[in-house]
Coordinates of N, CA and C in Angstrom, one line a residue:
X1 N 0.9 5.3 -42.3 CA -0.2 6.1 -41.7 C -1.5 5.4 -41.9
X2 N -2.2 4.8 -43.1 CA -3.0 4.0 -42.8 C -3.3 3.1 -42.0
X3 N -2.3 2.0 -41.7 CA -2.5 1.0 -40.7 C -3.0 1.8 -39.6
X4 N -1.9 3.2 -39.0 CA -2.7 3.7 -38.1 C -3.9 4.3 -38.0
X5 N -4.5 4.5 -39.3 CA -5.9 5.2 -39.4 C -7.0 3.9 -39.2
X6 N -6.3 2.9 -39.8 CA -7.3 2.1 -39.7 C -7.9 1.4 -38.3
X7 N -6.0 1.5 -37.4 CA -6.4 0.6 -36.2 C -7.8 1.8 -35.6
X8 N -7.7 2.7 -35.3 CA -8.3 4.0 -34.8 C -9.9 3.8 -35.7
X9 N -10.0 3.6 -36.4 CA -11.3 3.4 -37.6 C -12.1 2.2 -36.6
X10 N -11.0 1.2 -36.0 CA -11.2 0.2 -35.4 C -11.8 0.4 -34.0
X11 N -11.3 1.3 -33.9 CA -11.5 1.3 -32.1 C -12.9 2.3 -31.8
X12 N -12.7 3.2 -32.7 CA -13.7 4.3 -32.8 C -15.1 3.4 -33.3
X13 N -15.1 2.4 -33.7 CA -16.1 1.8 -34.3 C -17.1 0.8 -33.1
X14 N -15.7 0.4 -32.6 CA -16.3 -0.2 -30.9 C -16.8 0.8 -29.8
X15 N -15.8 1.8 -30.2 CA -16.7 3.0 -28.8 C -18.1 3.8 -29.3
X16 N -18.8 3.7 -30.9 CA -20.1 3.8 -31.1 C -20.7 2.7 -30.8
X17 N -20.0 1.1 -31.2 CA -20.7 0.3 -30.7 C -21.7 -0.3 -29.6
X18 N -20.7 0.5 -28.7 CA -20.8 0.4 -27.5 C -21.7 1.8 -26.8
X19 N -22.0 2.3 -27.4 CA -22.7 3.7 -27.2 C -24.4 3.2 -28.3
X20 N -24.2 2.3 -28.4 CA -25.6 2.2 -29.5 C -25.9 0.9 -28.4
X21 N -24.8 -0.2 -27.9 CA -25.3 -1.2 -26.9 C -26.2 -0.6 -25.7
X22 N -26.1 0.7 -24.6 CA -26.5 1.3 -23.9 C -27.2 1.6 -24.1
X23 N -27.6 2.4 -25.1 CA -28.9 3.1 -25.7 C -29.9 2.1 -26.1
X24 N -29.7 0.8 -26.2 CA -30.6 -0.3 -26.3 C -31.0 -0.7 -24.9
X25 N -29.9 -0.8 -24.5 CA -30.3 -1.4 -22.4 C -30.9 -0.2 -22.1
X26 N -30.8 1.0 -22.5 CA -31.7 2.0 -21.3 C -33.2 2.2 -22.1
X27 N -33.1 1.3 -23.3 CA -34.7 1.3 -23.8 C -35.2 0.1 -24.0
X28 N -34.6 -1.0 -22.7 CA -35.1 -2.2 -22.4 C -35.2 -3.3 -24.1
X29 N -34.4 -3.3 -25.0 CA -34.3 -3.8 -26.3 C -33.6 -5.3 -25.7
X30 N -34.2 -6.2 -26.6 CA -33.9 -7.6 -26.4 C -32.4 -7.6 -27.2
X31 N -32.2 -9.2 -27.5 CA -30.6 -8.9 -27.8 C -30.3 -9.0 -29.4
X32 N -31.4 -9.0 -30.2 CA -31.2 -8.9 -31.2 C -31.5 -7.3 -31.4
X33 N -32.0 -6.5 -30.6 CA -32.1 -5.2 -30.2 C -31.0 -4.6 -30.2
X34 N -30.1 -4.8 -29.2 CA -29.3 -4.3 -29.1 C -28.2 -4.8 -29.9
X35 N -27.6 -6.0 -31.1 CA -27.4 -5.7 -32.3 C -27.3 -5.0 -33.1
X36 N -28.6 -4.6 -33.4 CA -29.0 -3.5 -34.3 C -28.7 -2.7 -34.1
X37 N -29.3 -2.0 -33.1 CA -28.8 -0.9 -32.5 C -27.2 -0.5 -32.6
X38 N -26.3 -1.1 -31.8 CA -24.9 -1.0 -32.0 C -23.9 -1.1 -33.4
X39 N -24.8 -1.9 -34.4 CA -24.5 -1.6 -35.3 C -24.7 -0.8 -36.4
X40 N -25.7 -0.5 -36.3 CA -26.5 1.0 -36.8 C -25.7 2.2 -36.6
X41 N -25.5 2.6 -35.0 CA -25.0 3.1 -34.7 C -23.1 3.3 -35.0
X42 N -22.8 2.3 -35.2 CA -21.2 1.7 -35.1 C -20.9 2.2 -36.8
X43 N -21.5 1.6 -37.8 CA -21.2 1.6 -39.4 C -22.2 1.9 -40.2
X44 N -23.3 2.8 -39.7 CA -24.5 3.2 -40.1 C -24.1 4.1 -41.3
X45 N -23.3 5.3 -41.0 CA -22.6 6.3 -41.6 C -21.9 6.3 -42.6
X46 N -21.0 5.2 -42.3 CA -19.9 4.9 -43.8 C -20.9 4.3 -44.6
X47 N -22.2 3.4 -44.1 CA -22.7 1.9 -44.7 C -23.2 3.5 -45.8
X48 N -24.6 4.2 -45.5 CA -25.1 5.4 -46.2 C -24.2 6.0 -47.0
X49 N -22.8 6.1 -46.7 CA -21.6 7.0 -47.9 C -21.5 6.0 -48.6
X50 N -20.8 5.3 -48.7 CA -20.6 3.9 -49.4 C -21.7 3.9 -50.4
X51 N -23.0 3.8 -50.1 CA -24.0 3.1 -50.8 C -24.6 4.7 -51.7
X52 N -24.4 5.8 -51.6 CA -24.1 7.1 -52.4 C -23.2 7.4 -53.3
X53 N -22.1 6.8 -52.4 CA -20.9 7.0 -53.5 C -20.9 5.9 -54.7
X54 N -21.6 4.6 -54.5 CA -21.7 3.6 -55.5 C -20.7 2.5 -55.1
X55 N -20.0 3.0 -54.3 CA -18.5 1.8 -53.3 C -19.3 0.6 -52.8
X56 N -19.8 -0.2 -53.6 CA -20.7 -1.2 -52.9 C -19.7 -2.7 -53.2
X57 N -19.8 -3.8 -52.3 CA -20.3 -3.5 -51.0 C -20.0 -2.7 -49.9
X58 N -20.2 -2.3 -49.2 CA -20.0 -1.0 -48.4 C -18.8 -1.8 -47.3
X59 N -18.2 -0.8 -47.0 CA -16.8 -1.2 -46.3 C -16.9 -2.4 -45.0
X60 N -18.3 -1.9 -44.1 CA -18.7 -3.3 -42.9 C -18.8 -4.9 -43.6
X61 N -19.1 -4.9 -45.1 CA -19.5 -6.4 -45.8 C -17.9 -6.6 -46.2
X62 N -17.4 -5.5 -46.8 CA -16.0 -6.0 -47.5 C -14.8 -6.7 -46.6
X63 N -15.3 -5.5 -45.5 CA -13.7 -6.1 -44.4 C -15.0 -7.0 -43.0
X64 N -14.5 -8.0 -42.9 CA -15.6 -8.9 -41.5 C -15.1 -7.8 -40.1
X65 N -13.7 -7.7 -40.1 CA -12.9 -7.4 -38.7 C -14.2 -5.7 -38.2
X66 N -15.0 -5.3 -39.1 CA -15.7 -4.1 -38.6 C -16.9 -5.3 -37.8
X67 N -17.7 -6.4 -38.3 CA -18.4 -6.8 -37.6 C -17.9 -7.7 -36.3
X68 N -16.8 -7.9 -37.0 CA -16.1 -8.6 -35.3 C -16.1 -7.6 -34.1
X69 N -15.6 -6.5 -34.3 CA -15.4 -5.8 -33.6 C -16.8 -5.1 -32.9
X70 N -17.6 -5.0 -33.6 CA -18.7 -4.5 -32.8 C -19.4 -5.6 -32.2
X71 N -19.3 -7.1 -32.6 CA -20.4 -8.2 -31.6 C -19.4 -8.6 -30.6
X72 N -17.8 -8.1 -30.9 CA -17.4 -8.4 -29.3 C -17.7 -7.2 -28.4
X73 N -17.7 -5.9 -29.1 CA -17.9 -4.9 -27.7 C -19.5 -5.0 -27.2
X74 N -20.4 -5.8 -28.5 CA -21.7 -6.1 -27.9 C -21.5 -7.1 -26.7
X75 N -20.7 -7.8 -26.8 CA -20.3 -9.0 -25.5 C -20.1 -8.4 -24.6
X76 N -19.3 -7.6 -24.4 CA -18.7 -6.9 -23.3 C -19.4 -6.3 -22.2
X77 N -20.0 -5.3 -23.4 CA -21.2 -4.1 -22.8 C -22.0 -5.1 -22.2
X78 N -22.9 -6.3 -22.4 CA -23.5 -6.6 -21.7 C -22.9 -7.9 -20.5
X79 N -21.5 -8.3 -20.6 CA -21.1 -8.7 -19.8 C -20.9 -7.9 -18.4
X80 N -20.4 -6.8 -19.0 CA -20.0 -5.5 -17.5 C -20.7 -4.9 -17.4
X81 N -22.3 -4.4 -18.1 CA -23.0 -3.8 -17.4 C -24.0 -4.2 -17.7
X82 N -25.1 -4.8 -16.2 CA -26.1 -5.5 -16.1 C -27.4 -5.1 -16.7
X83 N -27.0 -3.7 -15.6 CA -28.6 -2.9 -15.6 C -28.4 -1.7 -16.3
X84 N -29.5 -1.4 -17.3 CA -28.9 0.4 -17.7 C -29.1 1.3 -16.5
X85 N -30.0 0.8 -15.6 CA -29.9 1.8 -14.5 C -28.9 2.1 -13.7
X86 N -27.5 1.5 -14.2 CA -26.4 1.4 -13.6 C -25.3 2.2 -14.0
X87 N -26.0 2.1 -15.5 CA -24.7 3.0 -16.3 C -24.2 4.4 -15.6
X88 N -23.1 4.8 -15.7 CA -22.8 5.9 -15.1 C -23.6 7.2 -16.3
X89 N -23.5 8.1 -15.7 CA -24.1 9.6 -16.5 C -22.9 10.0 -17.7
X90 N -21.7 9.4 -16.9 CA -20.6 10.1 -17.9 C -20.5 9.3 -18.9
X91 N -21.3 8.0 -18.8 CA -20.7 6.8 -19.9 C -21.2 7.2 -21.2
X92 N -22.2 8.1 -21.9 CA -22.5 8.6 -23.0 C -21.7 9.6 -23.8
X93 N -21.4 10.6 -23.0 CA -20.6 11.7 -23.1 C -18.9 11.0 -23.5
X94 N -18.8 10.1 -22.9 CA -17.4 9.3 -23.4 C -17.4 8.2 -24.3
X95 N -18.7 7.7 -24.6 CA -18.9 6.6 -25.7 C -19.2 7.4 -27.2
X96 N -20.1 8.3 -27.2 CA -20.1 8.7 -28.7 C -19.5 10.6 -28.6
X97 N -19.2 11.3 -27.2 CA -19.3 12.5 -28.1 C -17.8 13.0 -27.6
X98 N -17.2 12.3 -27.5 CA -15.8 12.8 -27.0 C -15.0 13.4 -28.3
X99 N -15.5 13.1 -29.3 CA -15.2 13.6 -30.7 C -13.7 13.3 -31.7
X100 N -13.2 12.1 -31.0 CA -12.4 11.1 -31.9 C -13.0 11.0 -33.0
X101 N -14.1 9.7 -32.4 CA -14.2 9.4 -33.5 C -15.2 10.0 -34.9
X102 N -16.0 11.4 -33.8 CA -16.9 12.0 -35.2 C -15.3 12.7 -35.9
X103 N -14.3 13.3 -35.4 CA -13.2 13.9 -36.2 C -13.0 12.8 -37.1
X104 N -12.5 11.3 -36.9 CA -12.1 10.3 -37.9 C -13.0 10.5 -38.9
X105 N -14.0 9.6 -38.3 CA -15.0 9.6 -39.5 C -15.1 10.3 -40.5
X106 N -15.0 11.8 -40.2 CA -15.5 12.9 -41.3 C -14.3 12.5 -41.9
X107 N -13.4 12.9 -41.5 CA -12.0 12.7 -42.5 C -11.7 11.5 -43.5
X108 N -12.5 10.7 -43.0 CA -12.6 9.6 -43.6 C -13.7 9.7 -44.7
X109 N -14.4 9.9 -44.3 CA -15.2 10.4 -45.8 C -15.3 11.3 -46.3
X110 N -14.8 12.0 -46.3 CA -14.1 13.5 -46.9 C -13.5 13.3 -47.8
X111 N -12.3 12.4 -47.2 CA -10.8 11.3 -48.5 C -11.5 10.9 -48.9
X112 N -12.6 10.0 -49.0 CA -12.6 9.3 -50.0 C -13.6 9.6 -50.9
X113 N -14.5 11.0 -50.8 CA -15.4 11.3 -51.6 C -14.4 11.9 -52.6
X114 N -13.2 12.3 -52.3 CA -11.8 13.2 -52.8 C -11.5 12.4 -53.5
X115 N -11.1 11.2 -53.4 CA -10.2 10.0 -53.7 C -10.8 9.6 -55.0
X116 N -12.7 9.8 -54.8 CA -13.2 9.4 -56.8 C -13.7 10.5 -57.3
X117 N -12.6 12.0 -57.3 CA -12.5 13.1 -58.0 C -14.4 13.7 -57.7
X118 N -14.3 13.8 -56.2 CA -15.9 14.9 -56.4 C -14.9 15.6 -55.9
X119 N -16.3 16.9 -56.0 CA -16.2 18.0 -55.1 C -15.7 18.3 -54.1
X120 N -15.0 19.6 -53.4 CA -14.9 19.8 -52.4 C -16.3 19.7 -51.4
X121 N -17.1 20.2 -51.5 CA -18.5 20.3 -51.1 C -19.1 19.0 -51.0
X122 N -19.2 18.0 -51.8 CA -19.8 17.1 -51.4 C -18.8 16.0 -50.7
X123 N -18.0 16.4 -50.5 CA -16.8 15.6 -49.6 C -16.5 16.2 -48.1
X124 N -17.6 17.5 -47.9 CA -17.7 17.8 -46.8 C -18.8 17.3 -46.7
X125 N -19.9 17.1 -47.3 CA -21.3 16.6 -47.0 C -20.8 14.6 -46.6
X126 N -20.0 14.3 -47.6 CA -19.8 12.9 -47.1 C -19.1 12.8 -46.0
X127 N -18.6 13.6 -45.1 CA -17.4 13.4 -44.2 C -18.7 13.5 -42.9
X128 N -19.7 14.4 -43.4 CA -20.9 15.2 -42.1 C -21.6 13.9 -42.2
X129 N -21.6 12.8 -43.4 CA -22.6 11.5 -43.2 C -22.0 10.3 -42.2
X130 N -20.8 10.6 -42.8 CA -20.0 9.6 -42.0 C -19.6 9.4 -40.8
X131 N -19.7 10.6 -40.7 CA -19.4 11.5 -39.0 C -20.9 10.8 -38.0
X132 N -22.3 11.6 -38.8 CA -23.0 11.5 -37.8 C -24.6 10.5 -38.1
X133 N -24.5 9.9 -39.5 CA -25.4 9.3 -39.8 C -25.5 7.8 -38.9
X134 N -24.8 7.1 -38.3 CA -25.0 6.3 -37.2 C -25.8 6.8 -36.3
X135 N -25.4 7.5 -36.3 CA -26.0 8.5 -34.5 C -27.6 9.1 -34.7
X136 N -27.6 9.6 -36.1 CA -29.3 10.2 -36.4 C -30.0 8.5 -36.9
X137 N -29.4 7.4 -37.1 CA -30.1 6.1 -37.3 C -30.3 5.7 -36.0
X138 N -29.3 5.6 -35.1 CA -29.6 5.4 -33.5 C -31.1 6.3 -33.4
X139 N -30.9 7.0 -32.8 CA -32.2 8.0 -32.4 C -33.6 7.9 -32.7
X140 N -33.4 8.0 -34.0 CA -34.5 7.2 -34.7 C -35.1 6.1 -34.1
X141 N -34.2 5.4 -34.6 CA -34.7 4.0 -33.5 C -35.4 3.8 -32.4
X142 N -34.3 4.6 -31.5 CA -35.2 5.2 -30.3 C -36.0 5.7 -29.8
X143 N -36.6 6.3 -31.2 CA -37.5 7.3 -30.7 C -37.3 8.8 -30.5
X144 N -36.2 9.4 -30.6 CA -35.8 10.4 -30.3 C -35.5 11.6 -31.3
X145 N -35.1 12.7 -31.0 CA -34.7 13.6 -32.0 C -33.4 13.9 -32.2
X146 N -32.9 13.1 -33.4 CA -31.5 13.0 -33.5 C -30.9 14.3 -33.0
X147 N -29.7 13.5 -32.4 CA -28.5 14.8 -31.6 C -28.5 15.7 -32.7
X148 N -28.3 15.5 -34.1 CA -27.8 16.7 -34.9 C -28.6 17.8 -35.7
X149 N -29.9 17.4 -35.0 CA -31.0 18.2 -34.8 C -31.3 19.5 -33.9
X150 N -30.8 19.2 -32.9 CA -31.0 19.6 -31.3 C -30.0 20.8 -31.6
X151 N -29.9 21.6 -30.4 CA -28.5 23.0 -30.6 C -26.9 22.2 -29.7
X152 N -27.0 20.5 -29.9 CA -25.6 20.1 -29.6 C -24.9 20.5 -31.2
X153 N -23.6 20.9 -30.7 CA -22.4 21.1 -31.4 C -21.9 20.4 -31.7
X154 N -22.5 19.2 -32.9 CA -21.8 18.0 -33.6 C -21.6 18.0 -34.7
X155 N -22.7 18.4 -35.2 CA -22.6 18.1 -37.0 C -21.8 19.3 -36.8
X156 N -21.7 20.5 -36.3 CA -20.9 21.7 -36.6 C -19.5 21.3 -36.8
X157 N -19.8 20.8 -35.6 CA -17.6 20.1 -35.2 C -17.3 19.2 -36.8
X158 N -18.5 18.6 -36.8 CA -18.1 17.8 -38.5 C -17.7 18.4 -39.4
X159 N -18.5 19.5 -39.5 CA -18.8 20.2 -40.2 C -17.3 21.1 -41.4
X160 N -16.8 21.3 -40.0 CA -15.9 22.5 -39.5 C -14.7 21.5 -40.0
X161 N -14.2 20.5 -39.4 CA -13.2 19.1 -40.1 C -13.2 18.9 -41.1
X162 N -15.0 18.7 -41.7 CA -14.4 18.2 -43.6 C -14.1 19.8 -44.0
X163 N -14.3 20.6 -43.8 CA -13.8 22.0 -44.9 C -12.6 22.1 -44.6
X164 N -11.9 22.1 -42.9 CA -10.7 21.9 -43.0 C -9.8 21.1 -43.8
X165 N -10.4 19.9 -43.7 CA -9.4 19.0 -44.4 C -9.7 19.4 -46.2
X166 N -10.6 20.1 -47.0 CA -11.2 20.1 -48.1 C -10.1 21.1 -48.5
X167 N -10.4 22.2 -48.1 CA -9.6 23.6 -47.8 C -8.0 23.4 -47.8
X168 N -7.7 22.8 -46.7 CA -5.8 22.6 -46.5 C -5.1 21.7 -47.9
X169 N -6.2 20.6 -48.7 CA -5.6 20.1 -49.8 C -5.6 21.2 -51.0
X170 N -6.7 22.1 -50.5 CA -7.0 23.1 -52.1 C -5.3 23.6 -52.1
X171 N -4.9 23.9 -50.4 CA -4.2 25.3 -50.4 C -2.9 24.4 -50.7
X172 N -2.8 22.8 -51.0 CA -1.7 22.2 -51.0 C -0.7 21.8 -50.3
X173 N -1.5 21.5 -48.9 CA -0.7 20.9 -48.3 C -0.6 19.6 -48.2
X174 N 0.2 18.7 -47.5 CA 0.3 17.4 -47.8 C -0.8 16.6 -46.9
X175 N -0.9 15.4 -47.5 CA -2.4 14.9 -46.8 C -2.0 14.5 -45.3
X176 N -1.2 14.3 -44.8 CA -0.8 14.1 -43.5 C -1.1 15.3 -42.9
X177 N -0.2 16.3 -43.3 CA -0.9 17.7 -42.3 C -2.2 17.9 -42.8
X178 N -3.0 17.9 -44.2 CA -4.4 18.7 -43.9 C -5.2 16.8 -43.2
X179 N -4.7 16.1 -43.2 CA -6.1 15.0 -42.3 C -5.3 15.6 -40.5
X180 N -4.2 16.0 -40.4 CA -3.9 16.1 -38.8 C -5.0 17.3 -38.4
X181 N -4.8 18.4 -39.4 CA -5.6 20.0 -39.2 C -6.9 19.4 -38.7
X182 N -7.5 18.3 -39.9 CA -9.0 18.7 -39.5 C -9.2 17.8 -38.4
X183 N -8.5 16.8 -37.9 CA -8.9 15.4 -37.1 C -8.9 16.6 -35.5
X184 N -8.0 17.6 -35.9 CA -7.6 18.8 -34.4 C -8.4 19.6 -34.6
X185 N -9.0 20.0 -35.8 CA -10.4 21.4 -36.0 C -11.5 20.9 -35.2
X186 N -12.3 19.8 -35.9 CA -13.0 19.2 -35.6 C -13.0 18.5 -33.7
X187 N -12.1 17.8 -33.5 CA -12.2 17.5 -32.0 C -12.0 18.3 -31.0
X188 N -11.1 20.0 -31.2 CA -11.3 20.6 -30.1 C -12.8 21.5 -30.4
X189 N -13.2 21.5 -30.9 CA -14.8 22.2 -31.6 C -15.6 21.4 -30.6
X190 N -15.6 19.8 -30.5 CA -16.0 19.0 -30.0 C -16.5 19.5 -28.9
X191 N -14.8 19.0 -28.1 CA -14.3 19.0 -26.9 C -14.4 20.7 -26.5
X192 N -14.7 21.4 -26.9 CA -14.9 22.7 -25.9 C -16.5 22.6 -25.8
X193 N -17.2 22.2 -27.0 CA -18.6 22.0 -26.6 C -19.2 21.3 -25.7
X194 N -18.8 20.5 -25.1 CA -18.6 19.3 -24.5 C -18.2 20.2 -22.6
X195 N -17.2 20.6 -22.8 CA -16.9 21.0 -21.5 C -17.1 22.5 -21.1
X196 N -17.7 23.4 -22.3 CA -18.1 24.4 -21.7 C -19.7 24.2 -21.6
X197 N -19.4 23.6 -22.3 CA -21.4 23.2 -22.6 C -22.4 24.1 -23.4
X198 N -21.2 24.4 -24.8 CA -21.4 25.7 -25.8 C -23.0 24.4 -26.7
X199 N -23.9 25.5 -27.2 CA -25.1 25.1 -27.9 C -25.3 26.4 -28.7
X200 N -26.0 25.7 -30.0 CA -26.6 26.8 -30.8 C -27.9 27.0 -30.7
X201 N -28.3 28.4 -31.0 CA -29.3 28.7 -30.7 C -30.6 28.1 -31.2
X202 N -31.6 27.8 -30.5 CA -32.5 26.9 -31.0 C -33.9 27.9 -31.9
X203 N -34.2 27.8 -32.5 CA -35.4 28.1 -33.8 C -36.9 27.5 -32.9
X204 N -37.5 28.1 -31.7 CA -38.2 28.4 -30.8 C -39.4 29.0 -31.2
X205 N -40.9 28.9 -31.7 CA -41.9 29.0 -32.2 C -42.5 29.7 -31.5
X206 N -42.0 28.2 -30.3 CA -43.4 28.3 -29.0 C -43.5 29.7 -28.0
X207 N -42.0 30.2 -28.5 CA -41.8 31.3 -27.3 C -42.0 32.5 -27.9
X208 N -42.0 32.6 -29.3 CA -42.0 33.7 -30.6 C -43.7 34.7 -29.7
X209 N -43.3 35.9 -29.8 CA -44.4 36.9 -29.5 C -45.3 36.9 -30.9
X210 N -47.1 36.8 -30.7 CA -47.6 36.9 -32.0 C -47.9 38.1 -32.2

């Protein structure tokens, strides 16, 4: 089961990759720009758990195959797509929120906040950094107001996965079924948010009657 977690740790790393390369082309960033960006984006999240939990060097320095993998999907992205004015609309929605890889992630730091005897709680808090701390370092960058700010249904979907998976080991089940539960809590949470186009209600000032 590892090898398979990992190849998936792998791929899911290239599809933020590649979701932080766009978001540099559609904010005109040179190519040390869009570097950063994609890797910010790509291992931003584990780099921040990692460097909390004290696991230093943080997993992108220890294993190279994480930086391989994101300066070749940096290749790619800008081999096949020229102009960001070209990008399709759906290419965002299928690069970072299709909710693979926020399900991986969380579960992934979930285990291993587990694995050096914390908390339940803070192993859902490390699963929500791991999940979406790329994504709020992306935006930043950009200039924007991180997605898990906004009333998108992400950090929730994270949210919702690390307690699953936290929860199914309390109640003793084995770690294959509680990482299956939450990798499935977490991505149809996702994926319904995504296609019904569910949002939480937003905390509105401006509209508030005085």
């Amino acid at each position: 089961m590892k090898e398979w977690v990992y190849f998936f740790d792998l791929c899911d790393t290239a599809v933020l990759a590649h979701s932080g390369a766009l978001a540099a082309g559609c904010h005109r960033m040179d190519p040390f720009g869009v570097i950063v960006l994609a890797s910010v984006t790509a291992i931003g999240g584990g780099s921040i758990r990692d460097t909390l939990l004290g696991t230093t060097p943080v997993f992108g320095i220890r294993d190279p195959n994480y930086i391989i993998v994101i300066l070749a999907t940096i290749l790619l992205t800008i081999v096949f797509i020229r102009k960001p004015k070209k990008v399709p609309q759906y290419t965002f929605p299928v690069a970072f929120g299709f909710g693979f890889g926020l399900a991986l992630f969380t579960v992934i730091g979930a285990e291993k906040a587990l694995n050096l005897g914390l908390s339940g709680m803070i192993a859902v808090v490390m699963g929500l950094i791991t999940g979406v701390g790329g994504g709020i370092i992306r935006d930043v960058l950009c200039r924007q107001v991180p997605m898990i700010l906004r009333t998108e249904i992400y950090a929730t979907a994270s949210i919702c996965g690390g307690i699953g998976y936290t929860v199914a080991l309390q109640l003793r089940a084995a770690n294959k079924a509680a990482f299956g539960f939450a990798m499935i809590s977490a991505l149809l949470i996702r994926l319904a948010a995504i296609k019904w186009h569910l949002k939480l209600p937003a905390f509105d000032l401006k509209n508030t009657k005085q």
